[in-house]
Amino acid sequence: MRILFSSTRGAGHLQPLLPYARALLARKHEVAVAAPSVVSETLRAEGLLHLPFDHPGDDVLAPIWARLRGWSDEALGIAASEIFAGVSAQAALPKLQAAMQSFRPDLVLRDSVEYGALVAAEHANVRHARIAVHSVSFEEVLPRHVDEPLDVLRKLVGLAPDQGAALRDEAVFSSFPASLDAVISSRMRPPFRARVVEAPPSSAPAVWAPADDPRPLIYITFGTIAGSTAHIRAIYRTALEAVAELPVRALLTTGKGMDADLLGAIPANVHVEAFIPQRDVLPHAAAVVCHGGSGTLLGALAAGLPMVIVPFGADQPHNAQLVAQVGAGLALSSPDASTLGATIQRLLDAPALRQKAQSLAAEIAAMPTIDGAIDTLL
């Protein structure tokens, strides 16, 4: 079979698709990925054919993002309708249609907010499904925001409006465990839940986790792009000050877009790196402090680690709420160093939080693998 993936440019959107692409390649299927040109290096490293499509550009997007105040339902509606199903999908659609004609896929698998591929697949009469890049409970509110712009896209290619029927009929694949991610809407198909099997951790010595240091390791990460965003960057200093006086050691990763000199003085009990694969860190950690991005959150839970989540935006406040509600971690909004330090200590002192994280790890381990999802897809 020929399978076409489609993704927006964000790493958090492309990465959940890659395990499916790898599994299909391993089964000798033909695989291509349609996405903006900025991800070409990532796809080349994966050995994946890249079919670039156009992006509206930051000059077009910046005024729309500027209208978002916090991350309310109104802000979500603006992002979903005007950015993802609006200007981004309209820019992508012509080359997505060209990809349908040149690659002639039998199946389209899309990042759940890359809407151009949905319409291009409908126009070409090709089956399509979506890989949820957020929790499904977060995404179940999206159809009401995007029905109208999707009908605009359908008209552009000569399709009749369908009030979101094609979107609601799609098969959905998610890596979130069901007990964390209850889906309420009866208008969406129940998701197929599959776990990602990570590559084994590196066998190289972890200089940031010496075996003779008995103090618990706190892994602090706020994703790959927070360090390049000036108004968010202050959280790094807050985190450093929060752990400085705690009886712990900490590993802080900044992401490759941040100059470590901007952090200021580094406490003696903290090691700083630009990036380390989380699969190498999590086996050594006792707890995680993070922003609540889906990749970090699912990795920590699969390792049975409780977490403190300091969300910035997008799906992160929703993820923080999910984790706090089930009792696997604690959520904080814009904490100071004293509050964050006390919350980290509370995390270490609360066995119930660790026990719940470990029960979620067991649930994730019992989920089908991506190979099981591929069986269902095919």
Short mmCIF file of C-alpha atoms in Angstrom, two decimals:
data_model
loop_
_atom_site.label_atom_id
_atom_site.label_comp_id
_atom_site.label_asym_id
_atom_site.label_seq_id
_atom_site.Cartn_x
_atom_site.Cartn_y
_atom_site.Cartn_z
CA MET A 1 0.00 0.00 0.00
CA ARG A 2 0.94 3.65 -0.40
CA ILE A 3 0.39 5.71 2.75
CA LEU A 4 0.62 9.49 2.82
CA PHE A 5 1.17 11.21 6.16
CA SER A 6 0.44 14.90 6.59
CA SER A 7 1.71 17.16 9.36
CA THR A 8 1.98 20.78 10.37
CA ARG A 9 5.49 22.07 11.07
CA GLY A 10 5.61 21.70 14.87
CA ALA A 11 7.82 18.96 16.33
CA GLY A 12 5.02 18.03 18.73
CA HIS A 13 2.78 17.40 15.71
CA LEU A 14 5.21 15.48 13.52
CA GLN A 15 6.75 13.28 16.21
CA PRO A 16 3.56 11.32 17.06
CA LEU A 17 3.26 10.35 13.39
CA LEU A 18 6.78 8.99 13.03
CA PRO A 19 6.30 5.67 14.92
CA TYR A 20 3.46 4.83 12.52
CA ALA A 21 5.60 5.76 9.52
CA ARG A 22 8.50 3.64 10.76
CA ALA A 23 6.24 0.64 11.38
CA LEU A 24 4.76 0.89 7.90
CA LEU A 25 8.20 1.21 6.32
CA ALA A 26 9.29 -1.89 8.24
CA ARG A 27 6.40 -3.75 6.63
CA LYS A 28 7.61 -2.65 3.17
CA HIS A 29 4.77 -0.24 2.46
CA GLU A 30 5.45 2.93 0.46
CA VAL A 31 5.38 5.94 2.77
CA ALA A 32 5.58 9.67 2.11
CA VAL A 33 5.11 12.66 4.40
CA ALA A 34 3.53 15.93 3.27
CA ALA A 35 4.60 18.80 5.49
CA PRO A 36 6.15 22.28 5.37
CA SER A 37 9.75 22.44 4.17
CA VAL A 38 11.10 23.25 7.64
CA VAL A 39 10.82 19.57 8.66
CA SER A 40 12.78 18.23 5.67
CA GLU A 41 15.92 17.47 7.69
CA THR A 42 13.96 15.44 10.25
CA LEU A 43 12.26 13.43 7.52
CA ARG A 44 15.52 12.87 5.65
CA ALA A 45 17.08 11.47 8.84
CA GLU A 46 14.15 9.07 9.12
CA GLY A 47 14.55 7.92 5.52
CA LEU A 48 11.11 9.24 4.61
CA LEU A 49 10.06 10.76 1.30
CA HIS A 50 9.09 14.39 1.86
CA LEU A 51 6.43 16.08 -0.25
CA PRO A 52 6.60 19.75 0.83
CA PHE A 53 3.54 21.97 0.95
CA ASP A 54 3.25 25.71 1.53
CA HIS A 55 2.96 27.47 4.86
CA PRO A 56 1.28 30.89 5.27
CA GLY A 57 4.36 32.32 6.98
CA ASP A 58 4.84 33.91 10.37
CA ASP A 59 3.99 37.37 9.05
CA VAL A 60 0.47 36.11 8.35
CA LEU A 61 0.15 34.09 11.56
CA ALA A 62 1.59 36.61 14.02
CA PRO A 63 -1.43 38.99 14.04
CA ILE A 64 -3.75 36.05 14.66
CA TRP A 65 -1.65 34.63 17.50
CA ALA A 66 -1.51 38.14 18.99
CA ARG A 67 -5.29 38.10 19.48
CA LEU A 68 -5.09 35.10 21.77
CA ARG A 69 -5.35 36.02 25.44
CA GLY A 70 -4.37 33.09 27.61
CA TRP A 71 -5.72 29.75 26.45
CA SER A 72 -9.49 29.95 26.79
CA ASP A 73 -12.12 28.26 24.67
CA GLU A 74 -12.24 31.49 22.66
CA ALA A 75 -8.49 31.34 22.05
CA LEU A 76 -8.75 27.68 21.07
CA GLY A 77 -11.48 28.58 18.60
CA ILE A 78 -9.32 31.27 17.00
CA ALA A 79 -6.32 28.95 16.69
CA ALA A 80 -8.37 26.05 15.34
CA SER A 81 -10.59 27.94 12.91
CA GLU A 82 -8.39 30.78 11.69
CA ILE A 83 -4.93 29.19 11.81
CA PHE A 84 -5.10 25.40 11.47
CA ALA A 85 -8.33 25.00 9.48
CA GLY A 86 -7.99 28.49 8.01
CA VAL A 87 -4.86 30.07 6.54
CA SER A 88 -2.57 27.07 7.16
CA ALA A 89 -4.89 24.58 5.50
CA GLN A 90 -5.60 26.95 2.60
CA ALA A 91 -1.86 27.40 1.98
CA ALA A 92 -1.24 23.64 2.14
CA LEU A 93 -4.18 22.48 0.05
CA PRO A 94 -2.88 23.03 -3.53
CA LYS A 95 0.28 20.97 -3.03
CA LEU A 96 -1.61 18.39 -1.00
CA GLN A 97 -3.88 17.90 -3.98
CA ALA A 98 -0.80 17.62 -6.19
CA ALA A 99 0.61 15.00 -3.80
CA MET A 100 -2.62 13.03 -4.11
CA GLN A 101 -2.18 12.97 -7.88
CA SER A 102 1.56 12.20 -7.92
CA PHE A 103 1.87 9.76 -4.99
CA ARG A 104 -1.63 8.27 -5.37
CA PRO A 105 -1.99 7.08 -1.76
CA ASP A 106 -4.33 4.30 -0.68
CA LEU A 107 -4.58 5.81 2.79
CA VAL A 108 -3.95 9.24 4.34
CA LEU A 109 -2.88 9.58 7.98
CA ARG A 110 -2.86 13.12 9.24
CA ASP A 111 -1.77 15.15 12.22
CA SER A 112 -5.12 15.89 13.83
CA VAL A 113 -4.91 19.65 13.19
CA GLU A 114 -3.54 19.43 9.64
CA TYR A 115 -6.91 19.86 7.95
CA GLY A 116 -5.80 20.33 4.36
CA ALA A 117 -5.14 16.60 4.01
CA LEU A 118 -8.65 15.77 5.19
CA VAL A 119 -10.19 17.81 2.37
CA ALA A 120 -7.63 16.69 -0.22
CA ALA A 121 -8.31 13.05 0.69
CA GLU A 122 -12.08 13.58 0.51
CA HIS A 123 -11.71 15.19 -2.92
CA ALA A 124 -9.56 12.28 -4.15
CA ASN A 125 -11.93 9.71 -2.56
CA VAL A 126 -9.10 8.28 -0.42
CA ARG A 127 -9.66 6.79 3.03
CA HIS A 128 -8.21 8.90 5.83
CA ALA A 129 -7.62 8.71 9.59
CA ARG A 130 -6.00 10.96 12.13
CA ILE A 131 -3.24 10.51 14.67
CA ALA A 132 -4.22 12.51 17.75
CA VAL A 133 -1.34 14.82 18.62
CA HIS A 134 -3.14 15.93 21.79
CA SER A 135 -5.34 14.04 24.21
CA VAL A 136 -8.58 13.01 22.52
CA SER A 137 -10.59 14.73 25.27
CA PHE A 138 -8.90 17.98 24.25
CA GLU A 139 -9.51 17.38 20.56
CA GLU A 140 -13.17 16.42 20.92
CA VAL A 141 -14.11 20.10 21.16
CA LEU A 142 -12.37 21.00 17.89
CA PRO A 143 -15.12 20.02 15.40
CA ARG A 144 -17.46 22.79 16.53
CA HIS A 145 -14.69 25.33 15.85
CA VAL A 146 -13.67 24.01 12.43
CA ASP A 147 -16.90 22.87 10.74
CA GLU A 148 -17.34 26.21 8.98
CA PRO A 149 -13.74 26.68 7.76
CA LEU A 150 -13.67 23.07 6.60
CA ASP A 151 -16.73 23.74 4.47
CA VAL A 152 -14.88 26.72 2.98
CA LEU A 153 -12.01 24.38 2.07
CA ARG A 154 -14.43 21.85 0.61
CA LYS A 155 -15.95 24.52 -1.63
CA LEU A 156 -12.46 25.49 -2.85
CA VAL A 157 -11.99 22.00 -4.31
CA GLY A 158 -15.56 21.60 -5.54
CA LEU A 159 -17.00 19.50 -2.72
CA ALA A 160 -20.37 20.13 -1.13
CA PRO A 161 -20.37 21.32 2.51
CA ASP A 162 -20.79 18.48 5.02
CA GLN A 163 -20.94 20.34 8.38
CA GLY A 164 -17.96 18.34 9.67
CA ALA A 165 -19.31 14.87 8.87
CA ALA A 166 -16.05 13.64 7.34
CA LEU A 167 -14.12 14.87 10.36
CA ARG A 168 -16.40 13.14 12.84
CA ASP A 169 -16.38 9.89 10.84
CA GLU A 170 -12.57 9.58 10.85
CA ALA A 171 -10.86 6.79 12.72
CA VAL A 172 -8.75 8.22 15.56
CA PHE A 173 -5.49 6.81 16.98
CA SER A 174 -4.17 7.99 20.34
CA SER A 175 -1.31 7.20 22.73
CA PHE A 176 -3.16 8.48 25.82
CA PRO A 177 -4.44 5.82 28.27
CA ALA A 178 -8.21 5.70 28.61
CA SER A 179 -8.36 6.29 32.38
CA LEU A 180 -6.49 9.58 31.94
CA ASP A 181 -8.30 10.65 28.79
CA ALA A 182 -12.03 10.03 29.11
CA VAL A 183 -13.88 10.98 25.93
CA ILE A 184 -17.31 12.49 26.45
CA SER A 185 -18.59 13.30 22.98
CA SER A 186 -20.84 10.67 21.41
CA ARG A 187 -20.38 12.33 18.01
CA MET A 188 -16.78 11.14 17.64
CA ARG A 189 -15.62 7.61 16.95
CA PRO A 190 -13.99 5.96 19.98
CA PRO A 191 -10.21 6.14 19.59
CA PHE A 192 -7.90 3.19 19.08
CA ARG A 193 -5.27 3.53 21.81
CA ALA A 194 -1.73 2.32 21.12
CA ARG A 195 1.50 2.82 23.01
CA VAL A 196 4.78 3.88 21.47
CA VAL A 197 7.66 1.52 22.25
CA GLU A 198 10.72 3.70 22.79
CA ALA A 199 14.19 2.70 21.68
CA PRO A 200 16.34 1.38 24.55
CA PRO A 201 18.15 4.01 26.65
CA SER A 202 21.73 4.81 25.78
CA SER A 203 24.34 2.68 27.53
CA ALA A 204 26.72 5.66 27.78
CA PRO A 205 27.50 6.83 31.34
CA ALA A 206 25.09 9.50 32.57
CA VAL A 207 27.43 12.15 33.96
CA TRP A 208 24.41 14.06 35.26
CA ALA A 209 23.28 11.05 37.36
CA PRO A 210 26.31 9.64 39.20
CA ALA A 211 25.56 6.27 40.71
CA ASP A 212 27.13 7.17 44.06
CA ASP A 213 24.78 10.15 44.64
CA PRO A 214 21.77 8.95 46.69
CA ARG A 215 19.71 12.12 46.24
CA PRO A 216 16.58 11.78 44.04
CA LEU A 217 16.94 13.14 40.50
CA ILE A 218 14.41 15.75 39.37
CA TYR A 219 14.14 16.01 35.59
CA ILE A 220 13.17 19.56 34.56
CA THR A 221 12.12 20.16 30.97
CA PHE A 222 9.84 22.69 29.35
CA GLY A 223 10.02 21.31 25.83
CA THR A 224 12.12 22.25 22.85
CA ILE A 225 10.89 25.78 22.09
CA ALA A 226 10.15 27.49 25.42
CA GLY A 227 13.76 28.63 25.76
CA SER A 228 13.53 30.55 22.51
CA THR A 229 10.44 32.46 23.69
CA ALA A 230 11.39 35.50 25.76
CA HIS A 231 8.17 35.84 27.80
CA ILE A 232 8.27 32.15 28.83
CA ARG A 233 11.99 31.90 29.51
CA ALA A 234 11.71 33.14 33.11
CA ILE A 235 10.40 29.72 34.17
CA TYR A 236 13.93 28.33 33.84
CA ARG A 237 15.29 30.71 36.45
CA THR A 238 12.30 29.99 38.68
CA ALA A 239 12.97 26.26 38.43
CA LEU A 240 16.67 26.65 39.22
CA GLU A 241 15.90 28.66 42.33
CA ALA A 242 13.16 26.23 43.33
CA VAL A 243 15.50 23.22 43.52
CA ALA A 244 18.60 25.03 44.75
CA GLU A 245 17.88 24.40 48.44
CA LEU A 246 16.08 21.06 48.11
CA PRO A 247 17.82 17.76 49.05
CA VAL A 248 17.77 16.67 45.40
CA ARG A 249 19.89 16.77 42.27
CA ALA A 250 18.35 18.05 39.08
CA LEU A 251 18.86 17.81 35.35
CA LEU A 252 17.54 20.83 33.43
CA THR A 253 17.29 20.69 29.64
CA THR A 254 16.76 24.01 27.87
CA GLY A 255 16.14 23.01 24.26
CA LYS A 256 18.61 23.85 21.52
CA GLY A 257 17.15 27.31 20.90
CA MET A 258 18.32 28.85 24.18
CA ASP A 259 21.75 30.16 25.15
CA ALA A 260 22.57 28.63 28.54
CA ASP A 261 24.29 31.87 29.57
CA LEU A 262 20.81 33.40 29.87
CA LEU A 263 20.10 31.17 32.86
CA GLY A 264 22.40 33.03 35.23
CA ALA A 265 24.15 31.23 38.09
CA ILE A 266 23.57 27.47 38.14
CA PRO A 267 23.05 25.90 41.60
CA ALA A 268 25.59 23.25 42.60
CA ASN A 269 22.95 20.51 42.58
CA VAL A 270 21.80 21.19 38.98
CA HIS A 271 23.27 19.95 35.71
CA VAL A 272 22.22 21.78 32.53
CA GLU A 273 22.13 20.37 28.99
CA ALA A 274 20.57 21.67 25.80
CA PHE A 275 18.99 18.31 24.98
CA ILE A 276 19.08 14.70 26.12
CA PRO A 277 16.56 12.13 24.79
CA GLN A 278 14.02 11.63 27.54
CA ARG A 279 14.27 7.86 27.17
CA ASP A 280 17.83 8.22 28.53
CA VAL A 281 16.76 10.40 31.47
CA LEU A 282 13.52 8.91 32.75
CA PRO A 283 14.96 5.60 34.08
CA HIS A 284 17.15 7.67 36.43
CA ALA A 285 14.51 10.17 37.57
CA ALA A 286 12.33 10.25 40.68
CA ALA A 287 9.98 12.96 39.41
CA VAL A 288 9.47 15.34 36.50
CA VAL A 289 8.85 19.10 36.34
CA CYS A 290 7.49 20.02 32.91
CA HIS A 291 5.11 22.11 30.82
CA GLY A 292 2.63 19.30 30.16
CA GLY A 293 3.33 18.80 26.47
CA SER A 294 1.92 15.47 25.31
CA GLY A 295 5.28 13.84 24.52
CA THR A 296 6.87 14.70 27.85
CA LEU A 297 3.72 13.84 29.79
CA LEU A 298 3.25 10.42 28.19
CA GLY A 299 6.94 9.56 28.55
CA ALA A 300 6.89 10.39 32.25
CA LEU A 301 3.70 8.45 32.89
CA ALA A 302 4.97 5.42 30.94
CA ALA A 303 7.95 5.48 33.31
CA GLY A 304 5.64 5.70 36.34
CA LEU A 305 6.91 9.13 37.40
CA PRO A 306 4.78 11.73 39.19
CA MET A 307 5.11 15.26 37.87
CA VAL A 308 4.63 18.94 38.54
CA ILE A 309 3.14 20.61 35.47
CA VAL A 310 3.56 24.33 34.80
CA PRO A 311 1.51 24.80 31.62
CA PHE A 312 2.04 27.62 29.13
CA GLY A 313 -0.73 27.20 26.55
CA ALA A 314 -2.20 25.03 23.78
CA ASP A 315 -3.23 21.65 25.23
CA GLN A 316 -0.93 21.95 28.25
CA PRO A 317 -3.48 23.39 30.75
CA HIS A 318 -5.86 20.59 29.75
CA ASN A 319 -3.12 17.98 30.24
CA ALA A 320 -2.23 19.48 33.62
CA GLN A 321 -5.85 19.23 34.67
CA LEU A 322 -6.06 15.58 33.52
CA VAL A 323 -2.97 14.59 35.51
CA ALA A 324 -4.08 16.47 38.64
CA GLN A 325 -7.61 15.02 38.47
CA VAL A 326 -6.39 11.42 38.37
CA GLY A 327 -3.86 12.08 41.14
CA ALA A 328 -0.63 11.38 39.22
CA GLY A 329 0.82 14.85 39.68
CA LEU A 330 0.28 18.48 40.61
CA ALA A 331 -0.51 21.52 38.46
CA LEU A 332 0.78 25.06 39.00
CA SER A 333 0.08 28.23 37.08
CA SER A 334 2.87 30.87 36.97
CA PRO A 335 4.54 29.80 40.25
CA ASP A 336 7.32 31.64 42.04
CA ALA A 337 10.43 29.75 43.16
CA SER A 338 9.16 29.19 46.71
CA THR A 339 5.83 27.75 45.55
CA LEU A 340 7.46 25.51 42.94
CA GLY A 341 10.06 24.26 45.42
CA ALA A 342 7.40 23.40 48.00
CA THR A 343 5.36 21.60 45.36
CA ILE A 344 8.33 19.52 44.21
CA GLN A 345 8.97 18.53 47.81
CA ARG A 346 5.30 17.63 48.21
CA LEU A 347 5.57 15.47 45.11
CA LEU A 348 8.48 13.54 46.62
CA ASP A 349 6.71 13.18 49.98
CA ALA A 350 3.38 11.87 48.61
CA PRO A 351 3.41 8.09 47.92
CA ALA A 352 -0.14 8.25 46.55
CA LEU A 353 0.98 10.42 43.62
CA ARG A 354 3.74 7.97 42.72
CA GLN A 355 1.40 5.01 43.10
CA LYS A 356 -1.12 6.55 40.70
CA ALA A 357 1.62 7.35 38.18
CA GLN A 358 2.76 3.75 38.41
CA SER A 359 -0.79 2.47 37.87
CA LEU A 360 -1.00 4.58 34.71
CA ALA A 361 2.36 3.14 33.63
CA ALA A 362 0.89 -0.35 33.98
CA GLU A 363 -2.16 0.70 31.94
CA ILE A 364 0.05 2.14 29.20
CA ALA A 365 2.20 -1.03 29.16
CA ALA A 366 -0.95 -3.10 28.60
CA MET A 367 -2.08 -1.05 25.60
CA PRO A 368 -1.51 -2.47 22.11
CA THR A 369 1.71 -1.41 20.44
CA ILE A 370 1.89 0.69 17.28
CA ASP A 371 2.03 -2.61 15.36
CA GLY A 372 -1.46 -3.34 16.68
CA ALA A 373 -2.60 0.06 15.48
CA ILE A 374 -1.10 -0.65 12.05
CA ASP A 375 -3.01 -3.93 11.88
CA THR A 376 -6.23 -2.00 12.50
CA LEU A 377 -5.31 0.69 9.98
CA LEU A 378 -4.54 -1.77 7.23
#
